[in-house]
PDB file of C-alpha atoms in Angstrom:
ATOM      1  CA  UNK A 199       7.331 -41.404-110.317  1.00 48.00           C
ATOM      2  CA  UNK A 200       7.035 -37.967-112.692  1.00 43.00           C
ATOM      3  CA  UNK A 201       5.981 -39.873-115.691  1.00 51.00           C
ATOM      4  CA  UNK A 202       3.663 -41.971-113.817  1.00 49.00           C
ATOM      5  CA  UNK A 203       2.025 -38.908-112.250  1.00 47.00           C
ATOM      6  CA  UNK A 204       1.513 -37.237-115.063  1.00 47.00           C
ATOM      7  CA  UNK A 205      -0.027 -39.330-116.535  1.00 51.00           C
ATOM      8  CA  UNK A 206      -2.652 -40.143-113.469  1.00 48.00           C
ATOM      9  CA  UNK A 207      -3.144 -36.214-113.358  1.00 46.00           C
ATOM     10  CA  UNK A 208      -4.429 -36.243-116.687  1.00 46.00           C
ATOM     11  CA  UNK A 209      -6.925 -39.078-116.295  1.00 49.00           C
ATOM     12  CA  UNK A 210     -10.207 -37.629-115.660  1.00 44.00           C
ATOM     13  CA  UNK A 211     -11.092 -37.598-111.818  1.00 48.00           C
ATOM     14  CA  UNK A 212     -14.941 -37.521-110.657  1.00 46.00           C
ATOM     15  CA  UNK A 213     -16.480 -34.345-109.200  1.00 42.00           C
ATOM     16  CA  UNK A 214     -15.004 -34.047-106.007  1.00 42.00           C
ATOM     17  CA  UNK A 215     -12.243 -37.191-105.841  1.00 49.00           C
ATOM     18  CA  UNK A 216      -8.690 -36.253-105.224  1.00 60.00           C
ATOM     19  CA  UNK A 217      -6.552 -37.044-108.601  1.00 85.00           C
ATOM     20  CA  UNK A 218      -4.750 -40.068-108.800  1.00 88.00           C
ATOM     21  CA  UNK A 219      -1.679 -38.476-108.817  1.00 90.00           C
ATOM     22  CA  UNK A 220      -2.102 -36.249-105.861  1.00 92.00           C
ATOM     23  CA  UNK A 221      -2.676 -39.682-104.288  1.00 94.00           C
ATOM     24  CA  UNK A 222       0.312 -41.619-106.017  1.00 95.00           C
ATOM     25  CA  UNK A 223       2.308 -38.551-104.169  1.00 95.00           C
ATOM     26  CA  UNK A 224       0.986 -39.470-101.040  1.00 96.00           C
ATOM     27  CA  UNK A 225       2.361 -43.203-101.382  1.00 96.00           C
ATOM     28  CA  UNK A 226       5.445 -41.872-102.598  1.00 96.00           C
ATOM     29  CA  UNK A 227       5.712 -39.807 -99.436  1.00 96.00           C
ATOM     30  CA  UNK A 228       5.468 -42.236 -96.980  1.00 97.00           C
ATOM     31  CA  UNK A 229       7.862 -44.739 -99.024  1.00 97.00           C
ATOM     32  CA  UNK A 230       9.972 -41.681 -98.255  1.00 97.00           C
ATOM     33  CA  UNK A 231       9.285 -41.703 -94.688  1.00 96.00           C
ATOM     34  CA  UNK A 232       9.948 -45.610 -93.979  1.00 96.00           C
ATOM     35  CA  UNK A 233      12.999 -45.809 -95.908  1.00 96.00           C
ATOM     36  CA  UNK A 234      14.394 -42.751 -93.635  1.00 95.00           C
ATOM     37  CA  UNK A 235      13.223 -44.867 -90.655  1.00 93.00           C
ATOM     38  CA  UNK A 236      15.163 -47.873 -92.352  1.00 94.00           C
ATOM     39  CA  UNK A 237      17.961 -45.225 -92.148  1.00 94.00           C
ATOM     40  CA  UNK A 238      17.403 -44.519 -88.606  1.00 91.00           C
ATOM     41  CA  UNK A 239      16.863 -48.071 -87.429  1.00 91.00           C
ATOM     42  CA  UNK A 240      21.032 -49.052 -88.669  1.00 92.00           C
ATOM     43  CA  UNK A 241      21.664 -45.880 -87.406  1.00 90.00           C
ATOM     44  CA  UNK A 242      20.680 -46.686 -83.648  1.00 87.00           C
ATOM     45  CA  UNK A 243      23.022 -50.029 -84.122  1.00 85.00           C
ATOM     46  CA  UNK A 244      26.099 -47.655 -84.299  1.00 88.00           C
ATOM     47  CA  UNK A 245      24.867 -44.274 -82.776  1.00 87.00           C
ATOM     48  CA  UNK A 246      22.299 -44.997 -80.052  1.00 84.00           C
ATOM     49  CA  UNK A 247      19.888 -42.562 -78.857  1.00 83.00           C
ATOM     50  CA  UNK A 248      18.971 -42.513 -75.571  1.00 81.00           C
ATOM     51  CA  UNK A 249      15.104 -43.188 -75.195  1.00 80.00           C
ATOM     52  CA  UNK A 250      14.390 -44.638 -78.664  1.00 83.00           C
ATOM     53  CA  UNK A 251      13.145 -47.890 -78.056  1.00 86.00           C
ATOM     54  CA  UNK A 252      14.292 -50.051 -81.377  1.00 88.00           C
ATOM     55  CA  UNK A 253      11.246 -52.415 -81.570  1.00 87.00           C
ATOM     56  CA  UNK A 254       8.998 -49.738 -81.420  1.00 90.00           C
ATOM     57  CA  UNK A 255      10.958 -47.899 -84.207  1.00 90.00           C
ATOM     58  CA  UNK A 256      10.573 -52.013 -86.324  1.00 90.00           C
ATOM     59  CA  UNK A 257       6.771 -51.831 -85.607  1.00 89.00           C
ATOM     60  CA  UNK A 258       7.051 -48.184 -86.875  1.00 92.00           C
ATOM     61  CA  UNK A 259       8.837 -48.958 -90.520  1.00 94.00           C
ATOM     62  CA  UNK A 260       6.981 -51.685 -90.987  1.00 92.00           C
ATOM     63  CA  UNK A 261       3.730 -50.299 -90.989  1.00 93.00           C
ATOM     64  CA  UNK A 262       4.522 -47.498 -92.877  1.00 95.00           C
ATOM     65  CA  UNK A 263       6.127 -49.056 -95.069  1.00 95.00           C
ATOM     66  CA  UNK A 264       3.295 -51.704 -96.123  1.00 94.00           C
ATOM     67  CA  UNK A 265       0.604 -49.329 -95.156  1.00 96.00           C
ATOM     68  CA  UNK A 266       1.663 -45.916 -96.328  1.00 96.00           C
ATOM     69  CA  UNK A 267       3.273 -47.073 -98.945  1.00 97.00           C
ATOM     70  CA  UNK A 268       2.712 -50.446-100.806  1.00 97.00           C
ATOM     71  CA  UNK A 269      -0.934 -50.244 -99.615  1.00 97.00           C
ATOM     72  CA  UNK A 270      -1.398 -46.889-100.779  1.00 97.00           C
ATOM     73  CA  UNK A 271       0.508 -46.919-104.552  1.00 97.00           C
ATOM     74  CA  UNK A 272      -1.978 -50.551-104.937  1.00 97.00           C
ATOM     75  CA  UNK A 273      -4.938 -48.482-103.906  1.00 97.00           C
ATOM     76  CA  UNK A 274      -4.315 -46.090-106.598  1.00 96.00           C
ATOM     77  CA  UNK A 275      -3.241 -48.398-108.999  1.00 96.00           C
ATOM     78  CA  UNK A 276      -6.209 -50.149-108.208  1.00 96.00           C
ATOM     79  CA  UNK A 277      -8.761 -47.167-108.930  1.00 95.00           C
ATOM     80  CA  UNK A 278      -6.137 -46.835-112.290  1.00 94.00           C
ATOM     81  CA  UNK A 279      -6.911 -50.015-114.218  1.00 95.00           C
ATOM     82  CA  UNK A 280      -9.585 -52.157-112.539  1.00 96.00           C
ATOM     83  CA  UNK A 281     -12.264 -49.572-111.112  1.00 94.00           C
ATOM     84  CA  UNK A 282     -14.419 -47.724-113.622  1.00 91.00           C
ATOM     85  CA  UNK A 283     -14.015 -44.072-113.648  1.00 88.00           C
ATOM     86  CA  UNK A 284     -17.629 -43.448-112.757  1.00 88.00           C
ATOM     87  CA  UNK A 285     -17.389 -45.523-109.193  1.00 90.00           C
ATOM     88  CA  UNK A 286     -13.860 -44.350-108.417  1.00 87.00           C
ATOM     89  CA  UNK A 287     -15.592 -41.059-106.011  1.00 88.00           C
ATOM     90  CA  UNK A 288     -17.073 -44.066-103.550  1.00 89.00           C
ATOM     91  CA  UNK A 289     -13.667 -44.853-102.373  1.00 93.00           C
ATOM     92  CA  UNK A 290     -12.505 -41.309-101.229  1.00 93.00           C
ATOM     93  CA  UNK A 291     -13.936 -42.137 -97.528  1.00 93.00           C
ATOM     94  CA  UNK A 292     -11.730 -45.160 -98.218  1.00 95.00           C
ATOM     95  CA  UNK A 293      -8.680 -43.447 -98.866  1.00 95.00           C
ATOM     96  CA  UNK A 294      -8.907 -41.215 -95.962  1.00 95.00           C
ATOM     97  CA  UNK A 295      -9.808 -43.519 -93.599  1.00 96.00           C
ATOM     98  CA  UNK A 296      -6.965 -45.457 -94.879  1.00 97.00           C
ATOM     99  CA  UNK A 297      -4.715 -42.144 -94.183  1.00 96.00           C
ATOM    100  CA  UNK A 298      -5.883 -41.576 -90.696  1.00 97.00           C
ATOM    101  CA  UNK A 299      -4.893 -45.242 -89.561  1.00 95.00           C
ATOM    102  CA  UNK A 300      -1.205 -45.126 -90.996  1.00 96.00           C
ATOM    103  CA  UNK A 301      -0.704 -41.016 -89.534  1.00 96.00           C
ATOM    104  CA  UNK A 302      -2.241 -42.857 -86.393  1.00 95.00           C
ATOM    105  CA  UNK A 303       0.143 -46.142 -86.317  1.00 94.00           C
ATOM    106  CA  UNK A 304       3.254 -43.586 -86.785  1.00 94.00           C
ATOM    107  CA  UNK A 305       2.460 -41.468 -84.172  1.00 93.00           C
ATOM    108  CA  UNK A 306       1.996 -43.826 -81.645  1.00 92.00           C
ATOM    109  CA  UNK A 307       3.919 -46.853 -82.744  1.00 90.00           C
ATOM    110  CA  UNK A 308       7.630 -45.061 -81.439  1.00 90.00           C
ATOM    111  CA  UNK A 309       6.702 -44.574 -78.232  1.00 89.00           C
ATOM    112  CA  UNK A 310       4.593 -47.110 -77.240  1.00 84.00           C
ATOM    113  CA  UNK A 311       4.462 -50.087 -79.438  1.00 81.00           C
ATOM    114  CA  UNK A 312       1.734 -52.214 -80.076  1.00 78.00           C
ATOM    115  CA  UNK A 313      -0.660 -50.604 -77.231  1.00 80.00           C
ATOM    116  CA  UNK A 314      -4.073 -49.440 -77.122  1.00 83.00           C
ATOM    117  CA  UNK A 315      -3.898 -46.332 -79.556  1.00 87.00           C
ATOM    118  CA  UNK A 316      -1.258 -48.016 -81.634  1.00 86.00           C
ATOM    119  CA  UNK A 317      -3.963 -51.071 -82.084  1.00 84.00           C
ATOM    120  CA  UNK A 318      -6.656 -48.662 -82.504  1.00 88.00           C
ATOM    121  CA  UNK A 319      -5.619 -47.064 -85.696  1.00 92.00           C
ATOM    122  CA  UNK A 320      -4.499 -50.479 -87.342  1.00 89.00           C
ATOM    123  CA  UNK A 321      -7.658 -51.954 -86.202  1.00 88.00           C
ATOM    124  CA  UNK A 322      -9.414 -48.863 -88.262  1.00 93.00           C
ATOM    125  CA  UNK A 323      -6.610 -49.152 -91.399  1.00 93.00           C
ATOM    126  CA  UNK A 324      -7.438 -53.201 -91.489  1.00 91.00           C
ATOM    127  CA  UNK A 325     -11.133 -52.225 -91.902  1.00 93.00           C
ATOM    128  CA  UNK A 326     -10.909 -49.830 -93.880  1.00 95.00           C
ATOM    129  CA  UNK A 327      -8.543 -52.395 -95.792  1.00 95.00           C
ATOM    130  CA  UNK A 328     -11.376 -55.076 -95.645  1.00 95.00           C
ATOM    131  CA  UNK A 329     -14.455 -52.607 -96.870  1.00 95.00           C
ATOM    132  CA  UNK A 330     -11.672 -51.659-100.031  1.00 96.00           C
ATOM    133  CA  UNK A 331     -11.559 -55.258-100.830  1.00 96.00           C
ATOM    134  CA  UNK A 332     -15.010 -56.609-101.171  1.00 96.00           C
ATOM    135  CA  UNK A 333     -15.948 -53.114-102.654  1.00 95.00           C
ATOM    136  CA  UNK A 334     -13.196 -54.292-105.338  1.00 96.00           C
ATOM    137  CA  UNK A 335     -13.633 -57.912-105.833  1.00 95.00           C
ATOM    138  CA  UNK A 336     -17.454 -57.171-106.462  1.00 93.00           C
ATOM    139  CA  UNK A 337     -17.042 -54.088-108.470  1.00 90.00           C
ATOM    140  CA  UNK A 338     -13.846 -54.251-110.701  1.00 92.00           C
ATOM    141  CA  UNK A 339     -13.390 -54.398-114.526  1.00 92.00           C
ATOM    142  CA  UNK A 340     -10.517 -56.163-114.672  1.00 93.00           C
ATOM    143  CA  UNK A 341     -10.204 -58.463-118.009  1.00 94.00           C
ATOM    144  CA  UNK A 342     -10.681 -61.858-117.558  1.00 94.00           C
ATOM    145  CA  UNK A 343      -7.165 -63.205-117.896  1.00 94.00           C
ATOM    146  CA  UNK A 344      -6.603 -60.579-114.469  1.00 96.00           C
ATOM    147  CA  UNK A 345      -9.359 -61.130-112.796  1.00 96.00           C
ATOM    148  CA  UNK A 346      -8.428 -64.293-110.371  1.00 97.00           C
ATOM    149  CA  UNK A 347      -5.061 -62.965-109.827  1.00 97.00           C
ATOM    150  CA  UNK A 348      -6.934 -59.987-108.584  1.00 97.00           C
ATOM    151  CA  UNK A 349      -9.415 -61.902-106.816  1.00 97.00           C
ATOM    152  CA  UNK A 350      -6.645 -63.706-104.896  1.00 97.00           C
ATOM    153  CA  UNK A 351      -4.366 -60.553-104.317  1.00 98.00           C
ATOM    154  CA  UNK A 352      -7.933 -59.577-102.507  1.00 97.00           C
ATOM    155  CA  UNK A 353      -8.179 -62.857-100.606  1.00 97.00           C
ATOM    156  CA  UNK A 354      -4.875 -62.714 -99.273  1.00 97.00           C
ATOM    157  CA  UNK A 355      -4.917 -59.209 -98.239  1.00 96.00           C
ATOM    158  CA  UNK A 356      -7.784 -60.439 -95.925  1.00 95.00           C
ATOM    159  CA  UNK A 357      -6.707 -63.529 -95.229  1.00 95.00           C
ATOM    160  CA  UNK A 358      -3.270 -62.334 -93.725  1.00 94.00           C
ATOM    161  CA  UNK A 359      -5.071 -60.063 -91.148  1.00 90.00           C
ATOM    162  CA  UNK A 360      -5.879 -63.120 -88.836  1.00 91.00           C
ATOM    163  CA  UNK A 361      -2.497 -62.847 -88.154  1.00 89.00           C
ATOM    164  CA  UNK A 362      -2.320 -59.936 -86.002  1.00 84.00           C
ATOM    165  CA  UNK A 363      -5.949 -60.569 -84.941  1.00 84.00           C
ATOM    166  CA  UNK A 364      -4.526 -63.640 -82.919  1.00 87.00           C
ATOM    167  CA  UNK A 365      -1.380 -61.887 -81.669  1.00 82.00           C
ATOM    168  CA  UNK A 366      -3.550 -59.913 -78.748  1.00 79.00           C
ATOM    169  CA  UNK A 367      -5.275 -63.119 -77.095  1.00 87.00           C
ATOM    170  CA  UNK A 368      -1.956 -65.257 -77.637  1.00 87.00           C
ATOM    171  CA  UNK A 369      -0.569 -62.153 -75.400  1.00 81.00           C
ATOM    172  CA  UNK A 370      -3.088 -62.180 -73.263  1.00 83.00           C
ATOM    173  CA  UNK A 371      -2.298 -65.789 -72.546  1.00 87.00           C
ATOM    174  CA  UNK A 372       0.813 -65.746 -71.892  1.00 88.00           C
ATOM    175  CA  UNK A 373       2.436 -67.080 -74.847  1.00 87.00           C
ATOM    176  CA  UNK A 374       4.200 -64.309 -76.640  1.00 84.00           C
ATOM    177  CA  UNK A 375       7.442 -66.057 -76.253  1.00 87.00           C
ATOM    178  CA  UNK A 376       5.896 -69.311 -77.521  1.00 90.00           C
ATOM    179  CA  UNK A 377       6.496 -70.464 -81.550  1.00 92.00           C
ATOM    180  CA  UNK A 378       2.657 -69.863 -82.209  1.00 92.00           C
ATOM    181  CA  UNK A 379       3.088 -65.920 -81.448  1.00 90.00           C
ATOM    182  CA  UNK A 380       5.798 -65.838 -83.803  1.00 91.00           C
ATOM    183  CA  UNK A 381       4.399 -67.995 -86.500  1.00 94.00           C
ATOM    184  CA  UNK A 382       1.284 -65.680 -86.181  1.00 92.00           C
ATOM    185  CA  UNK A 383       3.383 -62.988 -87.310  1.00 90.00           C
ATOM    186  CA  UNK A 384       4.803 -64.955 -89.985  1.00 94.00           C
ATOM    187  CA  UNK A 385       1.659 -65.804 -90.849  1.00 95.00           C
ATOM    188  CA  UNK A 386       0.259 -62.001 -91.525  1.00 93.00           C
ATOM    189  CA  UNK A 387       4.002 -61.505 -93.450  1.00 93.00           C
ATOM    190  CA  UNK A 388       3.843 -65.040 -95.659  1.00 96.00           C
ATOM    191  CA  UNK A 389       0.386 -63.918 -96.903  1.00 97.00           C
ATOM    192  CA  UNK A 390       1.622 -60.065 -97.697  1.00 95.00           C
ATOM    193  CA  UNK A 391       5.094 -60.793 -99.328  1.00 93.00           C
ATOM    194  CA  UNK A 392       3.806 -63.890-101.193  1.00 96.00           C
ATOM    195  CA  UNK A 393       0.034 -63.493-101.522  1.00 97.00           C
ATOM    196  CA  UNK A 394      -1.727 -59.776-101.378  1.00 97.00           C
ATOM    197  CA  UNK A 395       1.969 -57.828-103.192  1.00 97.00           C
ATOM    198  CA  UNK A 396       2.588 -60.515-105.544  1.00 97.00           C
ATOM    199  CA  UNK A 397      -1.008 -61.595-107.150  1.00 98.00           C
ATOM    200  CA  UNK A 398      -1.824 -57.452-107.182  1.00 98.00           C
ATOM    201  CA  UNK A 399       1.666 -56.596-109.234  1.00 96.00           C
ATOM    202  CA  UNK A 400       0.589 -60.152-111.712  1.00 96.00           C
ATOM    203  CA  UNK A 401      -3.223 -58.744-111.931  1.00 97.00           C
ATOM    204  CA  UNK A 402      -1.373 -55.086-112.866  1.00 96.00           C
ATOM    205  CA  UNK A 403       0.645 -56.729-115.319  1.00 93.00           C
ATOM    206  CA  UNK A 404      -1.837 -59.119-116.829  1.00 95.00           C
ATOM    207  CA  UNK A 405      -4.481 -56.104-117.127  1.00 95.00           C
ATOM    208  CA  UNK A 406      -1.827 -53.735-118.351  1.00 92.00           C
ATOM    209  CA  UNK A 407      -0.721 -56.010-121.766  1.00 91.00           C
ATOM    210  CA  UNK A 408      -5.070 -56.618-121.868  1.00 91.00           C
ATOM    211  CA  UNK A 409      -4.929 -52.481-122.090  1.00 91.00           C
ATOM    212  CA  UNK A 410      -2.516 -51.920-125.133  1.00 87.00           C
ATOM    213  CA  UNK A 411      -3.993 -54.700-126.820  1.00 86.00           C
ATOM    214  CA  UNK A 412      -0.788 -57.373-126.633  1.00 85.00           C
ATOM    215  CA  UNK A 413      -2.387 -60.957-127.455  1.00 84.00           C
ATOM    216  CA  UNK A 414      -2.583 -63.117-124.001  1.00 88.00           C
ATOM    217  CA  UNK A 415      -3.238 -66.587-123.195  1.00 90.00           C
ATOM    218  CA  UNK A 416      -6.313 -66.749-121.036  1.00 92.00           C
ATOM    219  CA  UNK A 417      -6.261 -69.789-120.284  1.00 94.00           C
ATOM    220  CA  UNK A 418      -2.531 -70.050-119.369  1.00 95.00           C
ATOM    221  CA  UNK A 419      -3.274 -66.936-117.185  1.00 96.00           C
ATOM    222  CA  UNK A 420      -6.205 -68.583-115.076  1.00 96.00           C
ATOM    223  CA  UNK A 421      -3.951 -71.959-114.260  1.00 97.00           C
ATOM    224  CA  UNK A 422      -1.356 -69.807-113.308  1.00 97.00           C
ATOM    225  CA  UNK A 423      -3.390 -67.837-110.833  1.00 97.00           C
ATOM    226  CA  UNK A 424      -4.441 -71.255-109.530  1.00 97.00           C
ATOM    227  CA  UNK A 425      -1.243 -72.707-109.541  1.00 98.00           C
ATOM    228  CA  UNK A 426       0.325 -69.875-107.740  1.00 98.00           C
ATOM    229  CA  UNK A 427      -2.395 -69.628-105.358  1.00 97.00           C
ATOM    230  CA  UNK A 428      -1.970 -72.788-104.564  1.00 97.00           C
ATOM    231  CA  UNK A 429       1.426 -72.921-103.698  1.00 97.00           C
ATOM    232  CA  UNK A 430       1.183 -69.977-101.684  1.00 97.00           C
ATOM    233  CA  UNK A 431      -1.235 -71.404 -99.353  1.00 97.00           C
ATOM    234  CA  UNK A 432       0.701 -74.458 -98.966  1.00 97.00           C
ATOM    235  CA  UNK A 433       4.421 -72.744 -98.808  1.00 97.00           C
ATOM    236  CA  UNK A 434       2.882 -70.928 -95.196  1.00 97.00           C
ATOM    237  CA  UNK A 435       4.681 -73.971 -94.144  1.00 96.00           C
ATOM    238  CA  UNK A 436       8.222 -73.066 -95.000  1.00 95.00           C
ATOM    239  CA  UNK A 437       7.314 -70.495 -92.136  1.00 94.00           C
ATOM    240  CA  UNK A 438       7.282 -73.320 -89.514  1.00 94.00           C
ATOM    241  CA  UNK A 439      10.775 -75.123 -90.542  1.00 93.00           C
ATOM    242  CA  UNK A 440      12.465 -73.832 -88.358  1.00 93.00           C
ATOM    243  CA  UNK A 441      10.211 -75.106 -85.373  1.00 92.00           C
ATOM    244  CA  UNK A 442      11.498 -78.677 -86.943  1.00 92.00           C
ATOM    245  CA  UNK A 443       8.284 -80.307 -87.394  1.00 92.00           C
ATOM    246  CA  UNK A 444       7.826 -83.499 -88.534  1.00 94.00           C
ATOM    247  CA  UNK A 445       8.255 -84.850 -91.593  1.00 94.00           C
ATOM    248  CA  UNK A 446       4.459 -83.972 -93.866  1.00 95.00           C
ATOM    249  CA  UNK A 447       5.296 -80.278 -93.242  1.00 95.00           C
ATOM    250  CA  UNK A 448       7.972 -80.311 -95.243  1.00 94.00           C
ATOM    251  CA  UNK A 449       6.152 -82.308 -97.571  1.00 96.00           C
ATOM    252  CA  UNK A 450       3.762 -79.904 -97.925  1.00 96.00           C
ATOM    253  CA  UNK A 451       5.852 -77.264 -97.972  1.00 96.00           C
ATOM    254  CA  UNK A 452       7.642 -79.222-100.903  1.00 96.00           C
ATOM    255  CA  UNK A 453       4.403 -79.655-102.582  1.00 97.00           C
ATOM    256  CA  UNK A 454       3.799 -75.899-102.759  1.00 97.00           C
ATOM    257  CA  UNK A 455       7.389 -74.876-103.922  1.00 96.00           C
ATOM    258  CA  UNK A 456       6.362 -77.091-107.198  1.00 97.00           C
ATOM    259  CA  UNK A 457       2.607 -75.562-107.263  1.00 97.00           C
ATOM    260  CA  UNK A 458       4.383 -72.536-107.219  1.00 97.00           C
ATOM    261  CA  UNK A 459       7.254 -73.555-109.973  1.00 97.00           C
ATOM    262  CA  UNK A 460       4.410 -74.737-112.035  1.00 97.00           C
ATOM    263  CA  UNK A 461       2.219 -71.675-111.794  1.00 97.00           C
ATOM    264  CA  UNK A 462       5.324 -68.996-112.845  1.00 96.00           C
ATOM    265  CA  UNK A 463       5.518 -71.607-115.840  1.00 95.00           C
ATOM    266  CA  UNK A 464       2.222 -70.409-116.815  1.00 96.00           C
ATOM    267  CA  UNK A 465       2.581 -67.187-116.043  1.00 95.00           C
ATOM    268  CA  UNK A 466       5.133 -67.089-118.992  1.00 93.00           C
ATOM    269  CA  UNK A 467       3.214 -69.259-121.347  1.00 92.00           C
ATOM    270  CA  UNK A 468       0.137 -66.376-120.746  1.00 93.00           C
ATOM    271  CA  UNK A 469       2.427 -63.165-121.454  1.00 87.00           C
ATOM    272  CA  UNK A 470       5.157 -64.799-123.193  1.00 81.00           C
ATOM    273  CA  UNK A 471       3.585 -63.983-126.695  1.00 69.00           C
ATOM    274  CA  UNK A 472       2.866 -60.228-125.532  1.00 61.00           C
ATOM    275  CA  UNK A 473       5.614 -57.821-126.680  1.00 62.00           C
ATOM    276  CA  UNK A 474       5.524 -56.642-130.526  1.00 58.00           C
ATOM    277  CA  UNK A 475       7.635 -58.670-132.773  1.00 54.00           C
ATOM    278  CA  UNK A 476      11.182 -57.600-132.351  1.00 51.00           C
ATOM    279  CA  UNK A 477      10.507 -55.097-129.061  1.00 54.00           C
ATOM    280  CA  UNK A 478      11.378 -58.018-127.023  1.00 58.00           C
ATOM    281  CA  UNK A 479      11.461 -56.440-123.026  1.00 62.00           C
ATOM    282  CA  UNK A 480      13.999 -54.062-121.513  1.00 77.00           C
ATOM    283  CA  UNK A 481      16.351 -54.278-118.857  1.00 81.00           C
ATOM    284  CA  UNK A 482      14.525 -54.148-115.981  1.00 83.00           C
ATOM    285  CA  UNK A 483      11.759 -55.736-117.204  1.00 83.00           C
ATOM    286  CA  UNK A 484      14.070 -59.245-117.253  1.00 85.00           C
ATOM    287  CA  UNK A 485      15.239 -58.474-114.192  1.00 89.00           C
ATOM    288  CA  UNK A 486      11.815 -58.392-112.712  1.00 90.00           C
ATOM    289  CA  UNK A 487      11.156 -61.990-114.797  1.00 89.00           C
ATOM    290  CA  UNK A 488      14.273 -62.818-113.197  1.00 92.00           C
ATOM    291  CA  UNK A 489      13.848 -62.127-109.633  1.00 95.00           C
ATOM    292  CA  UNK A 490      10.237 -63.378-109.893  1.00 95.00           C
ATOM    293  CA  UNK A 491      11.417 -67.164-111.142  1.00 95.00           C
ATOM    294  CA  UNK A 492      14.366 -66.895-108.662  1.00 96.00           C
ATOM    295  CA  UNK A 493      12.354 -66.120-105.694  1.00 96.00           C
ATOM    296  CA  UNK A 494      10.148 -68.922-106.332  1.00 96.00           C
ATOM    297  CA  UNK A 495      13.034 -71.232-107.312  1.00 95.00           C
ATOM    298  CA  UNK A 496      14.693 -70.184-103.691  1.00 95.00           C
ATOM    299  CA  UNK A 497      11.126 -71.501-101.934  1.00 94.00           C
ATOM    300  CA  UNK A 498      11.459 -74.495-103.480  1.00 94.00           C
ATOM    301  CA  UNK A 499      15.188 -75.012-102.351  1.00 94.00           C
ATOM    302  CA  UNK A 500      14.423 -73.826 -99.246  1.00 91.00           C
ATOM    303  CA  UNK A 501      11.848 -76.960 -98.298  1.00 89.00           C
TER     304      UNK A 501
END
């Protein structure tokens, strides 16, 4: 987190636009925040406080933590690598609109749960969210083998807001305790986890090795991105196993866990060739390889 700030506070900042550090902080913050809610949520399983209502403390850590925290470091990121310094000033509205929805949602989500103010603010943060997407799928510089990853990070981001939009009228109907409320949910979750966080963190990487100047496969790149986008839309259906559907759902959910097997496949073959000759990665690095193959190895399994 110090390295990484330091080095934002040194990138030149626009006239009047909060450095990208300052912001990074802010991120940082509220990961701080949600994981001492995480804390507080086990805690209430042993030590229960009077008056705390435990799904309204879930909503709560939730939130923050996608909102406050993953949305917030990507924003930043974002305005790092793939907006150009001279348009980076026209998202500070942006960024504190952004700020205003998430110090709304944990204020209100605690005590009341998804309500009318608690609905308000992430009504206002998914707007905000919306406007900071087409403002960077239109106006980014990412380098062409990052640019569909980015594209579809974008796409999903949006995409996995119809899942909470339907959650109200499904209420409203009387079906909150039926499977499509909670595959609505699963829906908004499928496309964050496996769509907006992972395509960002491959556009990051993919623009990252274009910015030091290691040699990537373009094309390799691309049919990854469509690959993986691929199976992501069609794994949505490992979300509805456990409704035991019939028979084509897990078809299709096994068709996506080999879209998806295919696609990390060329996600290698694009960055594989990347490092300097005898660098090779570090630790954590394979890890990450690691975790990323496993995790789409487990999807597969799974259908």
């Amino acid at each position: 987190h110090v390295g990484m700030t330091d080095r934002l506070q040194r990138r030149s900042a626009p006239p009047g636009s909060a450095p990208l550090g300052r912001r990074f902080a802010v991120a940082w913050a509220f990961l701080l925040v949600s994981a001492a809610l995480g804390v507080g949520l086990r805690l209430q399983q042993v030590f229960p406080v009077a008056g705390l209502n435990y799904g309204f403390l879930l909503h709560t850590h939730s939130h923050v933590a996608f909102l406050g925290w993953v949305f917030n470091a990507f924003f930043v990121a974002a305005l790092r690598h793939f907006v150009p310094p001279e348009a980076a000033r026209g998202y500070d509205r942006l960024w504190w609109t952004l700020q205003v929805g998430v110090l709304g949602m944990m204020a209100t989500f605690p005590f009341q749960g998804y309500a009318v103010a608690s609905i308000t603010f992430a009504t206002l943060h998914t707007g905000a969210a919306a406007v900071f997407a087409w403002k960077l799928w239109h106006g980014n510089q990412a380098a062409p083998a990052a640019r569909l990853h980015l594209r579809a990070a974008l796409g999903f981001m949006v995409l996995s807001g119809l899942g909470p939009i339907v959650l109200g009228p499904l209420a409203a109907l009387g079906l909150r305790e039926s499977p499509l409320y909670t595959l609505s949910i699963y829906f908004y979750l499928h496309f964050q986890y496996n769509g907006w966080f992972l395509f960002f963190l491959q556009a990051l990487l993919l623009q990252r090795h274009h910015e030091v100047g290691y040699p990537l496969d373009g094309d390799a790149a691309t049919r990854a991105a469509r690959w993986l986008a691929g199976g992501c839309l069609l794994t949505y259906a490992l979300s509805a196993l456990w409704t035991q559907p019939a028979a084509w759902v897990h078809g299709v959910a096994v068709a996506g866990g080999l879209m998806q097997i295919i696609g990390c496949i060329e996600l290698w073959r694009a960055c594989r060739g990347s490092h300097p000759s005898g660098a090779g990665l570090h630790v954590l690095e394979w890890v990450a390889a690691g975790c990323f193959f496993l995790k789409h190895g487990l999807q597969l399994a799974a259908a």
